Each structure stands twice: as C-alpha cells, then as structure tokens.
CSV table of C-alpha atoms and ligand atoms in Angstrom, one decimal:
chain,number,residue,atom,x,y,z
E,1,MET,CA,-74.4,123.4,69.1
E,2,ARG,CA,-71.3,125.5,68.6
E,3,VAL,CA,-67.9,124.0,67.7
E,4,LEU,CA,-64.8,126.2,67.6
E,5,SER,CA,-61.9,124.9,65.5
E,6,VAL,CA,-58.4,126.2,66.1
E,7,VAL,CA,-56.0,125.8,63.2
E,8,GLY,CA,-52.7,127.5,62.4
E,9,ALA,CA,-50.3,125.4,60.2
E,10,ARG,CA,-50.5,124.0,56.7
E,11,PRO,CA,-51.5,120.4,57.5
E,12,GLN,CA,-54.3,121.7,59.8
E,13,PHE,CA,-56.0,123.6,56.9
E,14,VAL,CA,-56.1,120.4,54.9
E,15,LYS,CA,-57.8,118.6,57.9
E,16,LEU,CA,-60.1,121.5,58.4
E,17,ALA,CA,-61.5,121.2,54.8
E,18,PRO,CA,-63.6,118.1,55.2
E,19,ILE,CA,-64.5,119.0,58.7
E,20,SER,CA,-65.8,122.4,57.6
E,21,SER,CA,-67.9,120.7,54.9
E,22,ALA,CA,-69.3,118.1,57.3
E,23,MET,CA,-70.2,120.8,59.9
E,24,ALA,CA,-72.1,122.9,57.4
E,25,GLY,CA,-75.8,123.0,58.2
E,26,ARG,CA,-75.4,120.7,61.3
E,27,VAL,CA,-73.6,122.9,63.8
E,28,ASP,CA,-72.5,126.5,64.3
E,29,HIS,CA,-68.8,126.3,63.3
E,30,VAL,CA,-66.4,129.0,64.3
E,31,VAL,CA,-62.9,128.9,62.9
E,32,VAL,CA,-59.9,130.5,64.6
E,33,HIS,CA,-56.6,130.8,62.7
E,34,THR,CA,-53.7,131.4,65.1
E,35,GLY,CA,-51.5,132.8,62.2
E,36,GLN,CA,-48.7,130.3,62.9
E,37,HIS,CA,-48.4,130.0,59.1
E,38,TYR,CA,-49.1,133.2,57.2
E,39,ASP,CA,-47.5,133.2,53.7
E,40,GLU,CA,-49.9,133.0,50.8
E,41,LEU,CA,-48.6,129.6,49.8
E,42,MET,CA,-48.5,128.3,53.4
E,43,SER,CA,-52.0,129.5,54.3
E,44,ASP,CA,-54.4,131.4,52.0
E,45,VAL,CA,-54.2,129.0,49.0
E,46,PHE,CA,-55.5,126.2,51.2
E,47,PHE,CA,-58.6,128.1,52.2
E,48,ARG,CA,-59.2,129.1,48.6
E,49,ASP,CA,-58.5,125.8,46.8
E,50,LEU,CA,-60.3,123.6,49.4
E,51,GLY,CA,-63.3,125.8,49.6
E,52,ILE,CA,-62.9,126.6,53.3
E,53,PRO,CA,-64.7,129.7,54.5
E,54,ALA,CA,-62.4,132.5,55.7
E,55,PRO,CA,-61.5,132.2,59.4
E,56,ASP,CA,-63.8,134.1,61.8
E,57,VAL,CA,-60.8,135.2,63.8
E,58,ASN,CA,-57.1,135.4,62.8
E,59,LEU,CA,-54.7,136.0,65.7
E,60,ALA,CA,-51.8,136.7,63.3
E,61,VAL,CA,-49.3,135.4,65.8
E,62,GLY,CA,-46.6,134.5,63.2
E,63,SER,CA,-43.3,132.8,63.7
E,64,GLY,CA,-41.2,132.7,66.8
E,65,LYS,CA,-39.4,130.4,69.2
E,66,HIS,CA,-41.6,127.7,70.7
E,67,GLY,CA,-42.3,129.5,74.0
E,68,ALA,CA,-42.9,132.9,72.5
E,69,GLN,CA,-45.1,131.5,69.7
E,70,THR,CA,-47.1,129.1,71.9
E,71,GLY,CA,-47.5,131.8,74.6
E,72,ALA,CA,-48.7,134.4,72.2
E,73,MET,CA,-51.4,132.0,70.9
E,74,LEU,CA,-52.4,131.1,74.5
E,75,ALA,CA,-52.9,134.7,75.4
E,76,GLY,CA,-54.7,135.4,72.1
E,77,LEU,CA,-57.1,132.5,72.3
E,78,GLU,CA,-58.4,133.0,75.8
E,79,PRO,CA,-60.5,136.1,75.1
E,80,VAL,CA,-61.8,134.5,71.9
E,81,PHE,CA,-62.9,131.4,73.7
E,82,GLU,CA,-64.5,133.5,76.4
E,83,GLU,CA,-66.4,135.5,73.7
E,84,TYR,CA,-67.7,132.4,71.8
E,85,ARG,CA,-68.1,130.0,74.7
E,86,PRO,CA,-68.3,126.9,72.3
E,87,ASP,CA,-69.7,123.5,73.3
E,88,TRP,CA,-66.5,122.0,71.9
E,89,VAL,CA,-63.1,123.3,71.2
E,90,LEU,CA,-61.7,121.1,68.4
E,91,VAL,CA,-58.0,121.0,67.9
E,92,TYR,CA,-56.1,119.2,65.1
E,93,GLY,CA,-52.9,117.2,65.0
E,94,ASP,CA,-49.7,118.2,66.8
E,95,THR,CA,-48.5,121.7,66.1
E,96,ASN,CA,-47.9,124.5,68.5
E,97,SER,CA,-51.3,125.8,67.6
E,98,THR,CA,-52.8,122.5,68.9
E,99,ILE,CA,-51.2,122.6,72.3
E,100,ALA,CA,-51.9,126.3,72.8
E,101,ALA,CA,-55.6,125.8,72.1
E,102,ALA,CA,-55.7,122.7,74.3
E,103,LEU,CA,-54.3,124.6,77.2
E,104,ALA,CA,-56.5,127.6,76.7
E,105,ALA,CA,-59.6,125.4,76.5
E,106,VAL,CA,-59.0,123.3,79.6
E,107,LYS,CA,-58.1,126.3,81.8
E,108,LEU,CA,-61.5,127.8,80.9
E,109,HIS,CA,-63.3,124.4,81.5
E,110,LEU,CA,-64.4,124.2,77.9
E,111,PRO,CA,-64.9,120.7,76.5
E,112,LEU,CA,-61.9,119.8,74.3
E,113,ALA,CA,-61.8,117.3,71.4
E,114,HIS,CA,-58.6,116.3,69.7
E,115,LEU,CA,-58.7,115.2,66.1
E,116,GLU,CA,-55.9,112.9,64.9
E,117,SER,CA,-55.4,111.7,68.4
E,118,GLY,CA,-53.3,108.8,69.5
E,119,LEU,CA,-50.4,109.1,67.0
E,120,ARG,CA,-47.0,108.5,68.5
E,121,SER,CA,-43.5,108.6,67.2
E,122,PHE,CA,-42.0,107.8,70.6
E,123,ASN,CA,-39.3,110.3,69.6
E,124,ARG,CA,-39.1,112.8,72.5
E,125,ARG,CA,-36.8,115.1,70.4
E,126,MET,CA,-39.8,116.1,68.3
E,127,PRO,CA,-41.8,119.1,69.5
E,128,GLU,CA,-44.9,117.5,67.9
E,129,GLU,CA,-44.6,114.4,70.1
E,130,HIS,CA,-44.9,116.5,73.2
E,131,ASN,CA,-47.7,118.6,71.7
E,132,ARG,CA,-49.8,115.5,70.8
E,133,VAL,CA,-49.2,113.6,74.1
E,134,LEU,CA,-50.0,116.6,76.3
E,135,THR,CA,-53.1,117.4,74.1
E,136,ASP,CA,-54.4,113.8,74.3
E,137,HIS,CA,-54.1,113.8,78.1
E,138,ALA,CA,-55.8,117.2,78.4
E,139,ALA,CA,-58.7,116.4,76.0
E,140,ASP,CA,-62.2,115.1,76.9
E,141,LEU,CA,-62.7,113.4,73.5
E,142,LEU,CA,-60.0,111.7,71.5
E,143,LEU,CA,-60.8,111.2,67.8
E,144,ALA,CA,-58.4,108.6,66.5
E,145,PRO,CA,-57.6,107.9,62.9
E,146,THR,CA,-56.4,104.3,63.1
E,147,GLU,CA,-56.5,101.1,65.2
E,148,VAL,CA,-52.9,101.7,66.1
E,149,ALA,CA,-53.7,105.1,67.5
E,150,MET,CA,-56.6,103.6,69.5
E,151,LYS,CA,-54.1,101.1,71.0
E,152,HIS,CA,-51.7,103.8,72.0
E,153,LEU,CA,-54.5,105.7,73.8
E,154,ALA,CA,-55.6,102.5,75.6
E,155,ASP,CA,-52.0,101.9,76.7
E,156,GLU,CA,-52.0,105.4,78.2
E,157,GLY,CA,-55.2,104.7,80.1
E,158,LEU,CA,-57.3,106.9,77.8
E,159,ALA,CA,-59.5,104.2,76.2
E,160,ASP,CA,-62.8,105.5,77.7
E,161,ARG,CA,-62.4,108.9,76.0
E,162,SER,CA,-61.3,107.5,72.6
E,163,VAL,CA,-63.4,106.9,69.5
E,164,LEU,CA,-62.1,105.5,66.2
E,165,VAL,CA,-63.3,107.9,63.4
E,166,GLY,CA,-60.8,107.2,60.6
E,167,ASP,CA,-58.5,109.7,58.9
E,168,VAL,CA,-59.9,113.0,57.7
E,169,MET,CA,-56.9,113.6,55.4
E,170,THR,CA,-58.1,110.5,53.4
E,171,ASP,CA,-61.5,112.3,52.9
E,172,VAL,CA,-59.9,115.4,51.4
E,173,LEU,CA,-57.3,113.5,49.4
E,174,PHE,CA,-59.8,111.3,47.6
E,175,ARG,CA,-62.0,114.3,46.9
E,176,VAL,CA,-59.2,116.5,45.5
E,177,ARG,CA,-57.5,113.6,43.6
E,178,ASP,CA,-60.5,113.0,41.5
E,179,SER,CA,-61.1,116.7,40.6
E,180,ALA,CA,-57.4,117.6,40.3
E,181,LEU,CA,-56.6,114.8,37.9
E,182,ALA,CA,-59.7,115.3,35.8
E,183,GLU,CA,-58.8,119.0,35.4
E,184,ASN,CA,-55.2,118.7,34.5
E,185,PRO,CA,-53.4,115.4,34.5
E,186,ALA,CA,-50.1,116.8,33.2
E,187,ALA,CA,-46.9,116.4,35.3
E,188,PRO,CA,-45.5,119.7,36.7
E,189,HIS,CA,-42.5,121.7,35.4
E,190,GLY,CA,-42.5,119.9,32.1
E,191,LEU,CA,-41.5,116.7,33.8
E,192,THR,CA,-42.5,113.3,32.4
E,193,ALA,CA,-45.1,111.3,34.3
E,194,GLY,CA,-43.5,108.4,36.2
E,195,GLU,CA,-40.0,109.8,35.6
E,196,TYR,CA,-39.4,112.2,38.5
E,197,TYR,CA,-39.5,112.2,42.3
E,198,VAL,CA,-41.2,114.6,44.7
E,199,ALA,CA,-39.3,115.7,47.8
E,200,THR,CA,-40.0,117.8,50.9
E,201,ILE,CA,-37.7,118.3,53.9
E,202,HIS,CA,-38.7,120.6,56.8
E,203,ARG,CA,-38.2,118.9,60.2
E,204,PRO,CA,-35.7,120.7,62.5
E,205,ASP,CA,-33.7,117.5,63.1
E,206,ASN,CA,-33.0,117.4,59.3
E,207,THR,CA,-32.8,121.1,58.5
E,208,ASP,CA,-31.0,122.5,61.6
E,209,ASP,CA,-28.0,120.1,61.6
E,210,ALA,CA,-25.8,121.4,58.8
E,211,PRO,CA,-23.8,118.2,58.1
E,212,ARG,CA,-26.9,116.1,58.0
E,213,LEU,CA,-28.7,118.6,55.8
E,214,GLU,CA,-25.8,118.5,53.4
E,215,ARG,CA,-25.9,114.7,53.3
E,216,ILE,CA,-29.7,114.7,52.6
E,217,VAL,CA,-29.4,117.3,49.8
E,218,ALA,CA,-26.4,115.5,48.3
E,219,GLY,CA,-28.5,112.3,48.3
E,220,LEU,CA,-31.4,114.0,46.5
E,221,ALA,CA,-29.1,115.7,44.0
E,222,ALA,CA,-27.6,112.3,43.1
E,223,LEU,CA,-30.9,110.5,42.4
E,224,ASP,CA,-31.3,108.9,39.0
E,225,ARG,CA,-34.2,111.1,37.9
E,226,PRO,CA,-35.3,114.7,38.5
E,227,VAL,CA,-36.3,115.6,42.0
E,228,LEU,CA,-39.0,118.2,42.4
E,229,LEU,CA,-38.0,119.7,45.8
E,230,LEU,CA,-40.9,121.7,47.3
E,231,ALA,CA,-38.9,123.9,49.6
E,232,HIS,CA,-40.5,124.9,52.9
E,233,PRO,CA,-39.3,128.4,54.2
E,234,ARG,CA,-37.5,126.6,57.1
E,235,LEU,CA,-35.5,124.6,54.6
E,236,VAL,CA,-34.6,127.6,52.5
E,237,ALA,CA,-33.5,129.6,55.5
E,238,ALA,CA,-31.5,126.7,57.1
E,239,ALA,CA,-29.7,125.8,53.8
E,240,ALA,CA,-28.7,129.5,53.3
E,241,ASN,CA,-27.4,129.7,56.9
E,242,ALA,CA,-25.4,126.4,56.5
E,243,GLY,CA,-24.1,127.3,53.0
E,244,VAL,CA,-25.8,124.2,51.5
E,245,SER,CA,-26.8,124.7,47.9
E,246,LEU,CA,-30.3,123.4,47.1
E,247,ASP,CA,-30.2,124.0,43.4
E,248,ARG,CA,-27.9,121.3,42.1
E,249,GLY,CA,-27.7,117.9,40.4
E,250,SER,CA,-31.1,116.2,39.9
E,251,ILE,CA,-32.9,118.8,42.1
E,252,VAL,CA,-35.6,121.0,40.5
E,253,LEU,CA,-36.1,123.6,43.2
E,254,THR,CA,-39.6,125.1,43.6
E,255,SER,CA,-41.9,126.7,46.2
E,256,PRO,CA,-44.4,124.7,48.2
E,257,LEU,CA,-47.4,123.7,46.1
E,258,ALA,CA,-51.0,124.4,46.6
E,259,TYR,CA,-52.8,121.2,47.7
E,260,PRO,CA,-54.4,120.2,44.3
E,261,ASP,CA,-51.0,120.7,42.6
E,262,LEU,CA,-49.3,118.7,45.3
E,263,VAL,CA,-51.8,115.8,44.8
E,264,ARG,CA,-51.3,116.0,41.1
E,265,ALA,CA,-47.5,116.1,41.4
E,266,VAL,CA,-47.3,113.1,43.7
E,267,SER,CA,-49.8,111.0,41.7
E,268,GLY,CA,-47.6,111.5,38.6
E,269,SER,CA,-44.3,110.8,40.4
E,270,ARG,CA,-42.2,107.7,40.6
E,271,GLY,CA,-41.6,108.2,44.3
E,272,VAL,CA,-41.7,110.6,47.3
E,273,VAL,CA,-38.9,111.5,49.6
E,274,THR,CA,-40.1,113.4,52.7
E,275,ASP,CA,-39.9,114.0,56.4
E,276,SER,CA,-43.6,115.2,56.5
E,277,GLY,CA,-46.1,113.1,58.4
E,278,GLY,CA,-49.0,113.8,56.0
E,279,LEU,CA,-47.1,113.3,52.8
E,280,GLN,CA,-46.1,109.7,53.7
E,281,LYS,CA,-49.7,108.8,54.0
E,282,GLU,CA,-50.8,110.7,51.0
E,283,ALA,CA,-48.1,108.8,48.9
E,284,PHE,CA,-49.5,105.5,50.2
E,285,LEU,CA,-53.1,106.5,49.4
E,286,LEU,CA,-52.0,107.4,45.9
E,287,ARG,CA,-49.9,104.2,45.8
E,288,VAL,CA,-46.6,106.0,45.2
E,289,PRO,CA,-43.6,104.5,47.1
E,290,CYS,CA,-42.2,106.7,49.8
E,291,THR,CA,-38.8,107.1,51.5
E,292,THR,CA,-39.1,108.9,54.8
E,293,VAL,CA,-36.0,110.7,56.1
E,294,ARG,CA,-36.7,110.0,59.8
E,295,PRO,CA,-35.8,107.2,62.2
E,296,GLU,CA,-39.5,106.5,62.9
E,297,THR,CA,-43.0,107.3,61.7
E,298,GLU,CA,-46.4,107.7,63.3
E,299,TRP,CA,-48.0,106.1,60.2
E,300,VAL,CA,-46.6,102.6,60.8
E,301,GLU,CA,-49.1,101.0,58.5
E,302,THR,CA,-47.3,102.5,55.5
E,303,VAL,CA,-44.1,100.8,56.5
E,304,GLU,CA,-45.8,97.5,57.4
E,305,LEU,CA,-47.5,97.3,54.0
E,306,GLY,CA,-44.1,97.9,52.2
E,307,TRP,CA,-44.9,101.4,50.8
E,308,ASN,CA,-42.7,103.4,53.0
E,309,VAL,CA,-39.0,102.9,53.9
E,310,LEU,CA,-37.4,104.8,56.8
E,311,VAL,CA,-34.0,106.2,56.4
E,312,GLY,CA,-32.9,107.7,59.7
E,313,ALA,CA,-29.2,107.7,60.7
E,314,ASP,CA,-28.3,105.9,57.5
E,315,VAL,CA,-29.2,108.8,55.3
E,316,ASP,CA,-26.4,107.9,52.9
E,317,ARG,CA,-28.6,105.0,51.8
E,318,LEU,CA,-31.2,107.4,50.5
E,319,ALA,CA,-30.5,106.7,46.8
E,320,GLU,CA,-30.6,102.9,47.3
E,321,ALA,CA,-33.9,103.1,49.2
E,322,VAL,CA,-35.6,105.5,46.7
E,323,GLU,CA,-34.4,103.8,43.5
E,324,ARG,CA,-35.1,100.3,44.5
E,325,ALA,CA,-38.6,100.8,46.0
E,326,ARG,CA,-40.9,98.2,44.5
E,327,PRO,CA,-43.8,97.7,46.9
E,328,LEU,CA,-46.4,95.0,46.3
E,329,ASP,CA,-50.0,96.0,45.4
E,330,THR,CA,-52.4,96.1,48.3
E,331,ASP,CA,-56.0,96.9,48.8
E,332,ALA,CA,-55.5,97.5,52.5
E,333,ALA,CA,-57.3,100.6,53.8
E,334,PRO,CA,-55.9,101.3,57.3
E,335,TYR,CA,-56.9,105.0,57.0
E,336,GLY,CA,-60.6,104.5,56.5
E,337,ASP,CA,-63.0,105.0,53.6
E,338,GLY,CA,-63.0,108.8,53.1
E,339,SER,CA,-65.9,109.6,55.4
E,340,ALA,CA,-64.2,110.3,58.7
E,341,ALA,CA,-65.3,113.9,58.9
E,342,GLU,CA,-69.0,113.0,58.9
E,343,ARG,CA,-68.2,110.6,61.8
E,344,VAL,CA,-66.4,113.3,63.7
E,345,VAL,CA,-69.4,115.6,63.5
E,346,ASP,CA,-71.7,112.7,64.6
E,347,VAL,CA,-69.6,112.0,67.6
E,348,LEU,CA,-69.3,115.7,68.6
E,349,ILE,CA,-73.1,116.0,68.5
E,350,GLU,CA,-73.7,112.8,70.4
E,351,ARG,CA,-71.2,113.5,73.1
E,352,ALA,CA,-71.8,117.2,73.6
E,353,ILE,CA,-72.0,117.8,77.3
E,354,GLY,CA,-75.6,118.4,78.3
E,355,SER,CA,-77.0,116.8,75.1
M,1,LIG,C1,-45.0,123.4,61.8
M,1,LIG,C2,-45.3,122.3,62.8
M,1,LIG,C3,-45.0,121.0,62.2
M,1,LIG,C4,-45.7,120.8,60.8
M,1,LIG,C5,-45.3,122.0,59.9
M,1,LIG,C6,-46.1,121.9,58.6
M,1,LIG,C7,-44.8,123.0,65.1
M,1,LIG,C8,-44.0,122.8,66.3
M,1,LIG,N1,-44.4,122.4,64.0
M,1,LIG,O1,-43.6,123.4,61.5
M,1,LIG,O2,-45.5,120.0,63.0
M,1,LIG,O3,-45.3,119.6,60.2
M,1,LIG,O4,-45.7,123.2,60.6
M,1,LIG,O5,-45.5,122.8,57.7
M,1,LIG,O6,-45.9,123.6,65.3
M,1,LIG,N2,-42.3,130.4,58.0
M,1,LIG,C9,-42.5,131.3,56.9
M,1,LIG,N3,-43.8,131.5,56.5
M,1,LIG,C10,-44.8,130.9,57.1
M,1,LIG,C11,-44.6,130.0,58.2
M,1,LIG,C12,-43.3,129.8,58.6
M,1,LIG,O7,-41.6,131.9,56.4
M,1,LIG,O8,-46.0,131.1,56.6
M,1,LIG,C13,-40.9,130.2,58.4
M,1,LIG,C14,-40.4,131.0,59.5
M,1,LIG,O9,-39.1,131.3,59.4
M,1,LIG,C15,-40.6,130.1,60.7
M,1,LIG,C16,-40.3,128.8,60.1
M,1,LIG,O10,-40.8,128.8,58.8
M,1,LIG,O11,-39.7,130.4,61.8
M,1,LIG,C17,-40.9,127.6,60.9
M,1,LIG,O12,-42.3,127.8,61.0
M,1,LIG,P1,-43.0,127.1,62.3
M,1,LIG,O13,-44.5,127.4,62.2
M,1,LIG,O14,-42.4,127.5,63.6
M,1,LIG,O15,-42.8,125.6,62.2
M,1,LIG,P2,-42.8,124.6,60.9
M,1,LIG,O16,-41.4,124.2,60.6
M,1,LIG,O17,-43.6,125.2,59.8
C-alpha cells in the first residue's frame, strides 16, 4: 500500500516525524513538501533533528497571499498525485498546505485522510478554521486526536468517517523530551531553570494589528522574569513595519528554536506565553503553565484542567495571568499515551479502499 503525505509548515514536520517512523517497513510512504516554510530554521532542522527522511518531492512554493500560495500548491500537487497514484493522501492539521492537498486529492478521486481532524476554534477570522473545516468535509477518513474533536465531527454529521487515534504530537514530544533532557538539561541563553518564560507570537490577528502588537510586546517586556521570545519571521516583519521594538525590557529576543531545543527550553521554563496551537499542548504535556494570547483555543482540555489561561481582548491582563498561574497537579491524559502514530498506520491499512 502507498501513502502520500503532504506537509509544508513547521508544525506539520513535527507531526510527520512519528508517522514517518510508524510507516517504515509497513507501507510505501511518499513525502511531498509544498515549500510553504523554507528557511533552514523553519524546515530543514526538523527533518534533520527528528530523523525524517528527506521529502521525495519539494514544490518550493514559498510565501505569498492566501490565494496565490494555495493555488500554486494545488497546481503543483496535481501532477505529483497523478504520478504516484497513492492509496491514501494523508494531510496534516490546518495550514494552506492542508487545504491545497485536500482539494487536489478529491478532484482526482484519491482517498483522503485528515490527521488532527475535528479541532475547532469556532473563530471564522482564522484561516486555519476554514482550512480544517473544509478539509474534514472533503476527507474520507478523519483521524481525530481527542474525544472533543470526535464530538465536533459527530455534530457536523461526520461520525461514520471518524476514528479516535490520539495525538501524534504527544508521541514525538515524549520521545524528544527524554533524549533532549538526557543530552543537555541546561536552560538556554544562560538563563536559570524555572526563572524565565518562553514566548511565541505569530498569528495574524496579533501581529498584523499594530496597536494590539504593541500591547502584547509591552506586556511581555514588563514580566517579572526574562522572556525568551522565539521570533517567527512574520512577527519580526510585522514589528518592523509597525515600528514596535521587540528587544526591550524583560525580552530576550532570539530566532525560532529547533524542536529538541524548544522542548528543553519549555521544560526548564516557569511558564509559556503563546498564540501557537501546538505549544499550548506541549506546555501542558510538560506540565508548564501556559497563557494563550487568543480569545479561544482548539485544545480546550488544557484550559479545563487549569494549565492554560486565555487572554484575548483583555491583553493588558497578560502579566497578571502569567505571573499568577498556579495550576493543580493532574495525571489526566486527554492527548493519548504516545502511540497515536501506530494507530494511524493501522487504520490506514485496515480502511484502504479495496483491502
Ligand atoms: C503558517 C500556518 C499556521 C501555522 C504556522 C506555523 C497557514 C494559513 N498558516 O502560518 O497555521 O501555525 O504556519 O508556523 O497556513 N516566512 C519566512 N520563512 C519561512 C516561512 C515563512 O520568512 O520559511 C515568512 C514570510 O514572510 C511569510 C510569513 O512568514 O509571508 C508567513 O508565512 P506563512 O506560511 O504564510 O504563514 P505562517 O504565519 O507561518
């Protein structure tokens, strides 16, 4: 059986890592990189550090407005799908690479499976919300990470195509945590373990609204301990355009980190401030309190269990939320046991059309 995975953006490389290991020796796995992310630190380091074989095809589409970027991927993917004719096209998460591959697959009548299916923010301003809803409704097989995701799919009439497999980011996080901490447990940038925060901000709703960006950065700069700000290229560009200085107060400005370094930095931190989806969950899994700079989250379990506080419109409350976070210990495991990728491959094999 042949499975063709399409990835393009940073969080998708992380999800691809455990899937790629679980596929090895069981199915013929073809990996197509759209080229949505292309900088060394946004792409290549993930393949290298996570032991993922180099992509079979790289479309090198690069950055662009939504229509141009998604359209270029769609046009580039079609001949690749025709050449490989996979038994499954497997798409990941909610980026423009996801929706482009979903559209290209269904138009060619290729069976489509969506990994990390059923997540919803119910925020229609987010491009990702449209990407994931449309992909779920196009797909033949919906691989859901959580019970909550299964419920969303059932509510939309998609229960008969849905399977609960668990969260593949949990698989990779647990694997990397153990080796990264054993290798080098030191806190980054000469910081003291437990005495710094880690922050990332990259969502357009936060970066592209200059007054809001200023309030967020001012909040980070005023925190009571150093803040390691891992600056995504979108943040750096938006801050420069808006005349917002990132390098001030408590902020220690640095480039995005490779995945093992990120896991190490978060594990040693006192708290995380982010608008990333994945990082909220990674903080929870590492039992580090998180403050999410968004009005809502797809990973509601982190909030319900007390490990994540949402700061949306009231962004001036950032310092209060971050500095006072004292979640209660929990052994809840809403994201599975770290073996989701094996289940994904089992389900793909069981449900392959014609098997
Ligand atoms: C994308 C995803 C988002 C995901 C994020 C992870 C969509 C709609 N959004 O957002 O869901 O959370 O990836 O990081 O697909 N750039 C570089 N180098 C790169 C890549 C991007 O400099 O390697 C810059 C370019 O200026 C580009 C901007 O970052 O225009 C945004 O990149 P893009 O892929 O459009 O969206 P992200 O914000 O990264």
